[in-house]
GROMACS .gro file of C-alpha atoms in nm:
model
  507
    1MET     CA    1  -3.506  -1.957  -2.181
    2ASN     CA    2  -3.635  -1.832  -2.516
    3GLU     CA    3  -3.962  -1.727  -2.352
    4ALA     CA    4  -3.773  -1.529  -2.086
    5LEU     CA    5  -3.564  -1.353  -2.349
    6ARG     CA    6  -3.878  -1.282  -2.547
    7ASN     CA    7  -4.041  -1.126  -2.242
    8ILE     CA    8  -3.737  -0.913  -2.174
    9TRP     CA    9  -3.731  -0.799  -2.536
   10THR     CA   10  -4.104  -0.720  -2.523
   11GLN     CA   11  -4.062  -0.514  -2.204
   12ALA     CA   12  -3.765  -0.329  -2.350
   13ARG     CA   13  -3.960  -0.244  -2.663
   14GLY     CA   14  -4.249  -0.123  -2.453
   15LYS     CA   15  -4.028   0.101  -2.244
   16TRP     CA   16  -3.857   0.230  -2.556
   17ALA     CA   17  -4.193   0.310  -2.717
   18GLY     CA   18  -4.303   0.491  -2.403
   19LEU     CA   19  -4.002   0.726  -2.404
   20PRO     CA   20  -4.035   1.075  -2.552
   21ALA     CA   21  -3.869   1.142  -2.885
   22ARG     CA   22  -3.604   1.364  -2.728
   23SER     CA   23  -3.507   1.101  -2.471
   24ARG     CA   24  -3.477   0.833  -2.739
   25ARG     CA   25  -3.258   1.061  -2.947
   26ASN     CA   26  -3.029   1.140  -2.651
   27LEU     CA   27  -2.997   0.773  -2.564
   28LEU     CA   28  -2.899   0.691  -2.920
   29ILE     CA   29  -2.633   0.964  -2.918
   30ALA     CA   30  -2.494   0.844  -2.581
   31ALA     CA   31  -2.487   0.483  -2.699
   32ALA     CA   32  -2.304   0.581  -3.017
   33ALA     CA   33  -2.046   0.786  -2.819
   34LEU     CA   34  -1.990   0.500  -2.577
   35LEU     CA   35  -1.947   0.257  -2.863
   36VAL     CA   36  -1.692   0.482  -3.034
   37ALA     CA   37  -1.498   0.521  -2.708
   38LEU     CA   38  -1.489   0.145  -2.657
   39LEU     CA   39  -1.369   0.091  -3.013
   40VAL     CA   40  -1.090   0.346  -2.969
   41VAL     CA   41  -0.981   0.184  -2.641
   42VAL     CA   42  -0.976  -0.160  -2.799
   43PHE     CA   43  -0.780  -0.031  -3.099
   44ALA     CA   44  -0.522   0.144  -2.882
   45ALA     CA   45  -0.488  -0.156  -2.652
   46THR     CA   46  -0.430  -0.396  -2.939
   47ARG     CA   47  -0.194  -0.160  -3.124
   48PRO     CA   48   0.173  -0.261  -3.077
   49HIS     CA   49   0.396  -0.051  -2.854
   50TYR     CA   50   0.675   0.108  -3.061
   51VAL     CA   51   1.026   0.166  -2.922
   52THR     CA   52   1.329   0.346  -3.065
   53ILE     CA   53   1.606   0.125  -3.199
   54MET     CA   54   1.817   0.391  -3.375
   55GLU     CA   55   1.831   0.769  -3.365
   56GLY     CA   56   2.043   1.054  -3.497
   57LEU     CA   57   2.048   0.915  -3.854
   58ASP     CA   58   2.070   1.121  -4.168
   59ASP     CA   59   1.814   1.097  -4.449
   60LYS     CA   60   2.016   0.848  -4.649
   61SER     CA   61   2.064   0.615  -4.352
   62LEU     CA   62   1.695   0.643  -4.263
   63GLY     CA   63   1.599   0.533  -4.613
   64GLN     CA   64   1.838   0.238  -4.605
   65VAL     CA   65   1.717   0.120  -4.265
   66GLN     CA   66   1.349   0.155  -4.358
   67GLN     CA   67   1.401  -0.035  -4.682
   68GLU     CA   68   1.571  -0.321  -4.498
   69LEU     CA   69   1.294  -0.336  -4.236
   70ASP     CA   70   1.030  -0.345  -4.508
   71THR     CA   71   1.216  -0.633  -4.669
   72LEU     CA   72   1.217  -0.816  -4.333
   73LYS     CA   73   0.839  -0.757  -4.296
   74ILE     CA   74   0.895  -0.567  -3.970
   75PRO     CA   75   0.654  -0.275  -3.908
   76ASN     CA   76   0.841   0.050  -3.861
   77GLU     CA   77   0.791   0.423  -3.817
   78ILE     CA   78   1.017   0.721  -3.881
   79GLN     CA   79   0.999   1.008  -3.632
   80GLY     CA   80   1.253   1.281  -3.701
   81THR     CA   81   1.592   1.114  -3.709
   82ALA     CA   82   1.480   0.805  -3.514
   83VAL     CA   83   1.355   0.463  -3.629
   84LEU     CA   84   1.084   0.290  -3.423
   85VAL     CA   85   0.964  -0.069  -3.437
   86PRO     CA   86   0.722  -0.272  -3.222
   87ALA     CA   87   0.873  -0.372  -2.889
   88ARG     CA   88   0.836  -0.742  -2.966
   89ASP     CA   89   1.045  -0.700  -3.284
   90ALA     CA   90   1.310  -0.462  -3.144
   91ASP     CA   91   1.579  -0.722  -3.069
   92GLU     CA   92   1.535  -0.902  -3.399
   93ALA     CA   93   1.546  -0.573  -3.591
   94ARG     CA   94   1.873  -0.469  -3.426
   95ILE     CA   95   2.035  -0.805  -3.506
   96GLN     CA   96   1.918  -0.811  -3.867
   97LEU     CA   97   2.025  -0.451  -3.931
   98SER     CA   98   2.366  -0.518  -3.776
   99MET     CA   99   2.412  -0.825  -3.997
  100ALA     CA  100   2.318  -0.614  -4.300
  101GLY     CA  101   2.578  -0.350  -4.203
  102LEU     CA  102   2.321  -0.077  -4.141
  103PRO     CA  103   2.330   0.205  -4.086
  104GLN     CA  104   2.629   0.252  -4.310
  105SER     CA  105   2.895   0.498  -4.202
  106GLY     CA  106   2.868   0.684  -4.535
  107TYR     CA  107   3.215   0.602  -4.661
  108ASP     CA  108   3.425   0.296  -4.727
  109ALA     CA  109   3.759   0.450  -4.625
  110TYR     CA  110   4.056   0.349  -4.836
  111SER     CA  111   3.895   0.034  -4.970
  112GLY     CA  112   3.727   0.243  -5.239
  113ILE     CA  113   4.057   0.349  -5.391
  114THR     CA  114   4.113   0.190  -5.730
  115THR     CA  115   4.412   0.184  -5.962
  116SER     CA  116   4.426   0.154  -6.337
  117LEU     CA  117   4.699   0.118  -6.593
  118GLY     CA  118   4.667   0.471  -6.735
  119GLU     CA  119   4.615   0.645  -6.401
  120THR     CA  120   4.863   0.918  -6.314
  121GLN     CA  121   5.014   0.982  -5.974
  122ASP     CA  122   4.810   1.300  -5.931
  123GLN     CA  123   4.486   1.110  -5.989
  124PHE     CA  124   4.585   0.846  -5.739
  125ASN     CA  125   4.678   1.112  -5.481
  126LEU     CA  126   4.340   1.278  -5.536
  127GLN     CA  127   4.162   0.951  -5.452
  128VAL     CA  128   4.365   0.916  -5.134
  129LEU     CA  129   4.292   1.276  -5.037
  130ASN     CA  130   3.916   1.231  -5.090
  131ALA     CA  131   3.916   0.914  -4.878
  132LEU     CA  132   4.107   1.096  -4.604
  133GLN     CA  133   3.861   1.387  -4.608
  134GLN     CA  134   3.562   1.152  -4.581
  135SER     CA  135   3.726   0.958  -4.300
  136LEU     CA  136   3.801   1.273  -4.101
  137SER     CA  137   3.448   1.407  -4.161
  138THR     CA  138   3.291   1.089  -4.025
  139THR     CA  139   3.522   1.084  -3.724
  140ILE     CA  140   3.443   1.445  -3.632
  141SER     CA  141   3.068   1.375  -3.672
  142ASP     CA  142   3.095   1.120  -3.390
  143ILE     CA  143   3.175   1.398  -3.140
  144ASN     CA  144   2.884   1.471  -2.908
  145GLY     CA  145   2.688   1.771  -3.033
  146VAL     CA  146   2.821   1.756  -3.391
  147GLN     CA  147   2.551   1.636  -3.629
  148SER     CA  148   2.766   1.639  -3.941
  149ALA     CA  149   3.106   1.762  -4.055
  150GLN     CA  150   3.296   1.829  -4.375
  151VAL     CA  151   3.674   1.848  -4.405
  152HIS     CA  152   3.855   2.016  -4.695
  153ILE     CA  153   4.231   1.973  -4.723
  154VAL     CA  154   4.462   2.174  -4.951
  155MET     CA  155   4.795   2.005  -5.004
  156PRO     CA  156   5.105   2.213  -5.100
  157GLU     CA  157   5.212   2.208  -5.461
  158GLN     CA  158   5.537   2.043  -5.556
  159GLN     CA  159   5.799   2.303  -5.650
  160LEU     CA  160   6.036   2.243  -5.939
  161PHE     CA  161   6.311   2.464  -5.807
  162VAL     CA  162   6.441   2.475  -5.453
  163SER     CA  163   6.466   2.853  -5.458
  164GLN     CA  164   6.090   2.889  -5.498
  165PRO     CA  165   5.901   2.941  -5.172
  166THR     CA  166   5.704   2.642  -5.052
  167THR     CA  167   5.348   2.660  -4.919
  168ASP     CA  168   5.220   2.478  -4.616
  169ALA     CA  169   4.924   2.240  -4.613
  170LYS     CA  170   4.594   2.393  -4.499
  171ALA     CA  171   4.257   2.255  -4.397
  172SER     CA  172   3.910   2.384  -4.315
  173VAL     CA  173   3.649   2.202  -4.110
  174PHE     CA  174   3.276   2.276  -4.131
  175VAL     CA  175   3.067   2.145  -3.840
  176ASP     CA  176   2.689   2.137  -3.817
  177LEU     CA  177   2.612   2.162  -3.447
  178GLY     CA  178   2.293   2.043  -3.282
  179PRO     CA  179   2.037   2.283  -3.132
  180GLY     CA  180   2.184   2.469  -2.837
  181VAL     CA  181   2.526   2.301  -2.871
  182GLN     CA  182   2.835   2.517  -2.821
  183LEU     CA  183   3.181   2.365  -2.854
  184SER     CA  184   3.435   2.463  -2.591
  185ALA     CA  185   3.780   2.593  -2.678
  186ALA     CA  186   3.930   2.259  -2.577
  187GLN     CA  187   3.696   2.070  -2.813
  188VAL     CA  188   3.778   2.303  -3.104
  189TYR     CA  189   4.146   2.260  -3.039
  190GLY     CA  190   4.097   1.883  -3.027
  191ILE     CA  191   3.938   1.893  -3.375
  192GLN     CA  192   4.232   2.094  -3.502
  193GLN     CA  193   4.476   1.848  -3.351
  194LEU     CA  194   4.287   1.555  -3.504
  195VAL     CA  195   4.305   1.703  -3.854
  196ALA     CA  196   4.663   1.832  -3.821
  197HIS     CA  197   4.800   1.498  -3.705
  198SER     CA  198   4.628   1.318  -3.993
  199VAL     CA  199   4.792   1.521  -4.270
  200GLN     CA  200   5.165   1.542  -4.322
  201GLY     CA  201   5.299   1.897  -4.310
  202LEU     CA  202   4.979   2.041  -4.158
  203THR     CA  203   5.001   2.249  -3.840
  204VAL     CA  204   4.729   2.334  -3.592
  205GLY     CA  205   4.740   2.702  -3.685
  206ASN     CA  206   4.651   2.620  -4.046
  207VAL     CA  207   4.328   2.438  -3.953
  208THR     CA  208   4.015   2.655  -3.947
  209VAL     CA  209   3.691   2.538  -3.781
  210VAL     CA  210   3.362   2.705  -3.883
  211ASP     CA  211   3.005   2.625  -3.767
  212GLN     CA  212   2.681   2.634  -3.967
  213TYR     CA  213   2.629   3.002  -3.880
  214GLY     CA  214   2.963   3.107  -4.027
  215ASN     CA  215   3.128   3.166  -3.690
  216VAL     CA  216   3.500   3.094  -3.683
  217LEU     CA  217   3.543   2.876  -3.376
  218SER     CA  218   3.919   2.841  -3.404
  219SER     CA  219   4.008   3.212  -3.407
  220ASP     CA  220   4.119   3.229  -3.042
  221VAL     CA  221   4.331   2.917  -3.069
  222ALA     CA  222   4.491   3.033  -3.393
  223GLN     CA  223   4.586   3.369  -3.239
  224ASN     CA  224   4.746   3.208  -2.937
  225GLY     CA  225   4.940   2.969  -3.158
  226SER     CA  226   4.972   2.702  -2.891
  227SER     CA  227   4.765   2.475  -2.678
  228SER     CA  228   4.895   2.604  -2.346
  229THR     CA  229   4.625   2.867  -2.307
  230VAL     CA  230   4.346   2.632  -2.409
  231GLY     CA  231   4.475   2.351  -2.192
  232ALA     CA  232   4.519   2.579  -1.894
  233ALA     CA  233   4.171   2.728  -1.928
  234SER     CA  234   4.014   2.384  -1.960
  235SER     CA  235   4.206   2.252  -1.659
  236GLU     CA  236   4.115   2.552  -1.443
  237LEU     CA  237   3.747   2.521  -1.534
  238ALA     CA  238   3.748   2.149  -1.455
  239MET     CA  239   3.914   2.209  -1.117
  240ARG     CA  240   3.658   2.472  -1.019
  241GLU     CA  241   3.364   2.258  -1.132
  242LYS     CA  242   3.494   1.960  -0.937
  243LEU     CA  243   3.534   2.173  -0.625
  244GLU     CA  244   3.179   2.308  -0.657
  245ASN     CA  245   3.026   1.967  -0.732
  246ASP     CA  246   3.200   1.796  -0.438
  247LEU     CA  247   3.090   2.067  -0.198
  248GLN     CA  248   2.736   2.061  -0.338
  249GLN     CA  249   2.706   1.684  -0.291
  250THR     CA  250   2.836   1.713   0.064
  251LEU     CA  251   2.580   1.981   0.153
  252ILE     CA  252   2.292   1.795  -0.011
  253SER     CA  253   2.378   1.474   0.175
  254GLY     CA  254   2.375   1.660   0.505
  255LEU     CA  255   2.057   1.857   0.435
  256GLN     CA  256   1.867   1.542   0.338
  257GLN     CA  257   1.925   1.415   0.689
  258ILE     CA  258   1.775   1.738   0.827
  259VAL     CA  259   1.479   1.821   0.600
  260GLY     CA  260   1.436   1.496   0.410
  261ALA     CA  261   1.486   1.405   0.049
  262GLN     CA  262   1.372   1.641  -0.229
  263ASN     CA  263   1.313   1.925   0.017
  264ALA     CA  264   1.638   2.113  -0.042
  265VAL     CA  265   1.820   2.253  -0.345
  266VAL     CA  266   2.181   2.372  -0.311
  267VAL     CA  267   2.372   2.594  -0.554
  268VAL     CA  268   2.744   2.651  -0.491
  269HIS     CA  269   2.971   2.907  -0.654
  270ALA     CA  270   3.342   2.904  -0.568
  271ASN     CA  271   3.538   3.229  -0.598
  272VAL     CA  272   3.882   3.098  -0.690
  273THR     CA  273   4.198   3.237  -0.841
  274PHE     CA  274   4.474   3.060  -1.030
  275ASN     CA  275   4.743   3.326  -0.984
  276GLN     CA  276   5.033   3.111  -0.864
  277THR     CA  277   5.270   3.310  -0.637
  278GLU     CA  278   5.610   3.236  -0.482
  279THR     CA  279   5.727   3.371  -0.143
  280THR     CA  280   6.091   3.377  -0.018
  281THR     CA  281   6.158   3.401   0.360
  282HIS     CA  282   6.501   3.512   0.505
  283THR     CA  283   6.533   3.391   0.868
  284LEU     CA  284   6.829   3.486   1.102
  285ILE     CA  285   6.948   3.222   1.354
  286ASN     CA  286   7.116   3.317   1.688
  287ALA     CA  287   7.397   3.128   1.858
  288PRO     CA  288   7.285   2.833   2.072
  289GLY     CA  289   7.191   2.949   2.420
  290SER     CA  290   7.233   3.315   2.337
  291SER     CA  291   7.014   3.598   2.222
  292THR     CA  292   7.292   3.730   1.997
  293GLY     CA  293   7.482   3.590   1.704
  294PHE     CA  294   7.822   3.430   1.687
  295ILE     CA  295   8.128   3.645   1.791
  296THR     CA  296   8.356   3.690   1.493
  297SER     CA  297   8.602   3.957   1.621
  298GLN     CA  298   8.672   4.199   1.912
  299GLU     CA  299   8.857   4.532   1.904
  300VAL     CA  300   8.990   4.719   2.217
  301GLN     CA  301   9.032   5.096   2.190
  302LYS     CA  302   9.245   5.283   2.461
  303SER     CA  303   9.275   5.655   2.529
  304GLN     CA  304   9.478   5.872   2.780
  305SER     CA  305   9.416   6.229   2.898
  306THR     CA  306   9.584   6.474   3.153
  307SER     CA  307   9.387   6.723   3.365
  308GLY     CA  308   9.494   6.980   3.638
  309ALA     CA  309   9.834   7.171   3.712
  310PRO     CA  310  10.166   6.984   3.736
  311GLY     CA  311  10.328   6.952   4.079
  312GLY     CA  312  10.480   6.706   4.322
  313ALA     CA  313  10.649   6.383   4.264
  314ALA     CA  314  10.489   6.134   4.046
  315GLY     CA  315  10.313   5.852   4.218
  316GLN     CA  316  10.027   5.606   4.186
  317ALA     CA  317   9.717   5.748   4.346
  318GLY     CA  318   9.469   5.471   4.274
  319SER     CA  319   9.291   5.282   4.001
  320ASN     CA  320   8.940   5.251   3.874
  321PRO     CA  321   8.873   4.895   3.762
  322ASN     CA  322   8.599   5.002   3.529
  323LEU     CA  323   8.800   5.258   3.340
  324ASN     CA  324   9.121   5.066   3.368
  325SER     CA  325   9.297   5.403   3.434
  326THR     CA  326   9.580   5.513   3.668
  327TYR     CA  327   9.576   5.842   3.861
  328ALA     CA  328   9.904   6.017   3.930
  329ALA     CA  329   9.948   6.341   4.128
  330THR     CA  330  10.251   6.568   4.090
  331GLY     CA  331  10.317   6.906   4.218
  332GLY     CA  332   9.990   7.098   4.226
  333GLY     CA  333   9.759   6.797   4.155
  334ALA     CA  334   9.774   6.725   3.776
  335THR     CA  335   9.577   6.404   3.683
  336ASN     CA  336   9.643   6.152   3.401
  337THR     CA  337   9.339   5.945   3.288
  338THR     CA  338   9.354   5.627   3.078
  339SER     CA  339   9.033   5.457   2.932
  340SER     CA  340   8.957   5.158   2.708
  341ASN     CA  341   8.652   5.053   2.493
  342THR     CA  342   8.588   4.704   2.354
  343ILE     CA  343   8.399   4.662   2.019
  344THR     CA  344   8.259   4.313   1.952
  345ASN     CA  345   8.148   4.203   1.605
  346TYR     CA  346   7.872   3.937   1.570
  347ALA     CA  347   7.766   3.717   1.277
  348TYR     CA  348   7.425   3.547   1.232
  349SER     CA  349   7.330   3.228   1.057
  350TYR     CA  350   7.035   3.261   0.819
  351GLN     CA  351   6.796   3.036   0.634
  352ASN     CA  352   6.616   3.116   0.305
  353GLN     CA  353   6.283   2.939   0.249
  354GLN     CA  354   6.090   2.963  -0.081
  355THR     CA  355   5.715   2.881  -0.071
  356THR     CA  356   5.498   2.831  -0.380
  357ALA     CA  357   5.123   2.885  -0.334
  358ASP     CA  358   4.869   2.628  -0.451
  359PRO     CA  359   4.767   2.652  -0.818
  360MET     CA  360   4.408   2.717  -0.706
  361GLN     CA  361   4.337   2.947  -0.415
  362VAL     CA  362   3.986   2.972  -0.274
  363LEU     CA  363   3.885   3.329  -0.197
  364GLY     CA  364   3.540   3.239  -0.070
  365TYR     CA  365   3.213   3.061  -0.143
  366SER     CA  366   2.866   3.180  -0.231
  367VAL     CA  367   2.605   2.920  -0.137
  368GLY     CA  368   2.231   2.942  -0.198
  369VAL     CA  369   1.997   2.696  -0.024
  370LEU     CA  370   1.632   2.667  -0.121
  371LEU     CA  371   1.400   2.481   0.117
  372ASN     CA  372   1.050   2.350   0.053
  373SER     CA  373   0.810   2.573   0.245
  374ASN     CA  374   0.531   2.318   0.190
  375ASP     CA  375   0.693   2.111   0.463
  376LYS     CA  376   0.561   2.270   0.782
  377SER     CA  377   0.846   2.122   0.986
  378ILE     CA  378   1.093   2.364   0.822
  379THR     CA  379   1.059   2.652   1.069
  380PRO     CA  380   1.275   2.967   1.092
  381ALA     CA  381   1.471   2.798   1.371
  382VAL     CA  382   1.550   2.507   1.139
  383GLN     CA  383   1.659   2.752   0.870
  384ALA     CA  384   1.901   2.916   1.114
  385GLN     CA  385   2.045   2.576   1.204
  386ILE     CA  386   2.088   2.494   0.836
  387ARG     CA  387   2.273   2.821   0.780
  388ASN     CA  388   2.512   2.743   1.066
  389PHE     CA  389   2.562   2.394   0.926
  390VAL     CA  390   2.654   2.529   0.583
  391LEU     CA  391   2.899   2.782   0.731
  392SER     CA  392   3.068   2.510   0.933
  393VAL     CA  393   3.104   2.288   0.626
  394LEU     CA  394   3.256   2.571   0.423
  395GLY     CA  395   3.521   2.640   0.689
  396SER     CA  396   3.792   2.900   0.638
  397THR     CA  397   4.156   2.923   0.526
  398PRO     CA  398   4.414   3.204   0.555
  399SER     CA  399   4.362   3.297   0.190
  400GLN     CA  400   3.985   3.249   0.201
  401GLY     CA  401   3.765   3.552   0.230
  402LYS     CA  402   3.419   3.583   0.376
  403ASN     CA  403   3.165   3.319   0.276
  404VAL     CA  404   2.814   3.425   0.172
  405VAL     CA  405   2.529   3.187   0.261
  406SER     CA  406   2.164   3.249   0.168
  407VAL     CA  407   1.884   3.024   0.302
  408SER     CA  408   1.532   3.076   0.167
  409ALA     CA  409   1.207   2.882   0.193
  410VAL     CA  410   0.988   2.870  -0.118
  411PRO     CA  411   0.703   2.636  -0.215
  412PHE     CA  412   0.824   2.350  -0.434
  413THR     CA  413   0.615   2.215  -0.718
  414ASN     CA  414   0.505   1.853  -0.721
  415SER     CA  415   0.807   1.633  -0.774
  416LEU     CA  416   0.600   1.399  -0.993
  417GLN     CA  417   0.603   1.621  -1.298
  418THR     CA  418   0.449   1.502  -1.621
  419VAL     CA  419   0.737   1.378  -1.835
  420PRO     CA  420   0.684   1.387  -2.211
  421ALA     CA  421   0.659   1.034  -2.331
  422ALA     CA  422   0.905   0.899  -2.581
  423PRO     CA  423   0.784   0.811  -2.928
  424GLY     CA  424   0.551   0.515  -2.903
  425GLY     CA  425   0.471   0.582  -2.534
  426ARG     CA  426   0.147   0.515  -2.349
  427THR     CA  427   0.008   0.868  -2.321
  428TRP     CA  428  -0.291   0.761  -2.532
  429VAL     CA  429  -0.422   0.566  -2.232
  430TYR     CA  430  -0.495   0.890  -2.047
  431ALA     CA  431  -0.667   1.044  -2.350
  432LEU     CA  432  -0.886   0.740  -2.401
  433GLY     CA  433  -0.969   0.724  -2.034
  434GLY     CA  434  -1.080   1.088  -2.048
  435LEU     CA  435  -1.295   1.018  -2.353
  436LEU     CA  436  -1.459   0.722  -2.184
  437LEU     CA  437  -1.521   0.926  -1.871
  438ALA     CA  438  -1.684   1.200  -2.081
  439ALA     CA  439  -1.916   0.943  -2.239
  440LEU     CA  440  -2.018   0.812  -1.898
  441VAL     CA  441  -2.086   1.167  -1.779
  442VAL     CA  442  -2.315   1.225  -2.079
  443VAL     CA  443  -2.508   0.905  -2.007
  444GLY     CA  444  -2.541   0.996  -1.640
  445TYR     CA  445  -2.668   1.340  -1.730
  446LEU     CA  446  -2.933   1.197  -1.959
  447VAL     CA  447  -3.049   0.953  -1.692
  448PHE     CA  448  -3.064   1.235  -1.440
  449ARG     CA  449  -3.276   1.445  -1.675
  450ARG     CA  450  -3.501   1.148  -1.735
  451ARG     CA  451  -3.566   1.113  -1.365
  452ARG     CA  452  -3.627   1.483  -1.321
  453HIS     CA  453  -3.879   1.495  -1.607
  454PRO     CA  454  -4.099   1.182  -1.596
  455SER     CA  455  -4.354   1.116  -1.866
  456GLY     CA  456  -4.645   1.219  -1.642
  457GLU     CA  457  -4.523   1.578  -1.610
  458VAL     CA  458  -4.586   1.852  -1.861
  459ILE     CA  459  -4.258   1.970  -2.023
  460GLU     CA  460  -4.248   2.334  -2.123
  461ILE     CA  461  -4.162   2.383  -2.488
  462PRO     CA  462  -3.965   2.699  -2.572
  463ALA     CA  463  -4.127   2.935  -2.817
  464GLY     CA  464  -4.018   2.895  -3.173
  465GLU     CA  465  -3.888   2.538  -3.129
  466THR     CA  466  -4.024   2.288  -3.380
  467PHE     CA  467  -4.039   1.911  -3.365
  468GLU     CA  468  -4.059   1.658  -3.640
  469GLN     CA  469  -4.303   1.435  -3.443
  470PRO     CA  470  -4.653   1.561  -3.352
  471LEU     CA  471  -4.743   1.613  -2.987
  472GLU     CA  472  -5.008   1.335  -3.005
  473GLU     CA  473  -4.734   1.076  -3.000
  474LEU     CA  474  -4.649   1.167  -2.641
  475PRO     CA  475  -4.809   0.929  -2.385
  476LEU     CA  476  -5.137   1.069  -2.235
  477THR     CA  477  -5.225   1.073  -1.872
  478GLN     CA  478  -5.540   0.908  -1.734
  479GLU     CA  479  -5.715   1.242  -1.693
  480GLU     CA  480  -5.638   1.335  -2.054
  481VAL     CA  481  -5.770   0.999  -2.177
  482LEU     CA  482  -6.092   1.036  -1.970
  483ARG     CA  483  -6.146   1.392  -2.093
  484ASN     CA  484  -6.101   1.289  -2.456
  485GLN     CA  485  -6.353   1.003  -2.410
  486LEU     CA  486  -6.613   1.237  -2.255
  487THR     CA  487  -6.567   1.489  -2.534
  488HIS     CA  488  -6.613   1.219  -2.797
  489LEU     CA  489  -6.922   1.089  -2.617
  490ALA     CA  490  -7.079   1.435  -2.594
  491GLN     CA  491  -7.024   1.504  -2.964
  492HIS     CA  492  -7.140   1.176  -3.113
  493ARG     CA  493  -7.382   1.033  -2.852
  494PRO     CA  494  -7.537   1.324  -2.661
  495GLU     CA  495  -7.820   1.107  -2.511
  496ASP     CA  496  -7.575   0.870  -2.351
  497PHE     CA  497  -7.367   1.162  -2.229
  498ALA     CA  498  -7.674   1.323  -2.065
  499SER     CA  499  -7.769   0.991  -1.902
  500LEU     CA  500  -7.415   0.961  -1.766
  501LEU     CA  501  -7.432   1.311  -1.620
  502ARG     CA  502  -7.766   1.233  -1.444
  503THR     CA  503  -7.616   0.923  -1.297
  504TRP     CA  504  -7.316   1.119  -1.158
  505LEU     CA  505  -7.545   1.388  -1.016
  506SER     CA  506  -7.766   1.137  -0.846
  507GLU     CA  507  -7.465   0.972  -0.685
   0.00000   0.00000   0.00000
């Protein structure tokens, strides 16, 4: 075994000695790069994977948590406002920090209030007020989007005389919002309500909310003076969002059955109004079985007229049943005419109906559908079918206007987007893999050059390039060795050289 290893070592040394200086240098560089890559891979693989156990902490809480973890001999890292520990120690760290009461809330509420024998009532009230301000500040900081908050309360002064005007309690709230966070009117009003209901004699209108940029967030609410406007606006917005979300989910569920998952994007906008209207209807009702109303009274009007010259004895000439008149002729044919006219009065029954419109009336929808043009099965005919499907789902109502539907096909990007890894993620694996691949490429390139330029070929040396090793160290070919021997023989032993030449010529 030792002899075999010795032979292998001897052959390797021989091959190494036969390599040109440049090749040996390149191989050393490639070996060093490969070794460094392997060391980095081993270091990254053996390094513990860190996970986040707490985030959103202030500087004081970060220091307390880090100090406790150092005491527990648990490795930790601080990244921004988050605390990271190795994954194997995450559960233990959470338990130990919870038992230690960390992170602390920053205040101890009313337990920090102390009393002394010489303390005045004003001093005691000041302690209570400070505890209340700290408690409200911490509570407001727990609202999503609010990083920190400060509450300042001004209590009214006690008046000695009743005739003096009294002042109301006032408060100001400073909120430090997170990046891109914007509190809605309902959230601002909720902060005002929280502070106002915590202080006796404090009204919502006397609570001012200001952000870190100096913007007064409570101006609109203070001008309105009530929560009706804020509550109504918040309710209307929630109703419209729910309508749009429900319709969007319905359309997406249907389109997934047509074009497949992740091949359709739907955006819905509902044009709604919240103008509540009331309508009163006055309906007349006829008598049963009749096209007229009920008869309330009848009046008969009669009239009599005489026409022609008098003459002859009076007598009854005849009667007209329609006119209810009697004709009498006397002397030369004078005529008496009697007529009657009946006037009937009708009365109608009526019904008043009052209708109140819905609080939200849909005037129409605007729907945009984006389809993945990378899917060759989505043809223009399929797009037309999808448009008809969307129109049928939207439907129509008497108050609803015309719906607008837009269907477009655009190429979608790859759904497997690169997601930024969380702190302590495994993105280093890809970087190390790329480094190792680069080292292998360098080694392959050197081997390829070695095969393209064997030791028996003459390598052209660029002009001006210098080498530390002389050219004699390069291995010589058989022709070069034979030529050098003949030259040496001709210079030092000319008789032998001439004899050798005669021998060659004779052959």
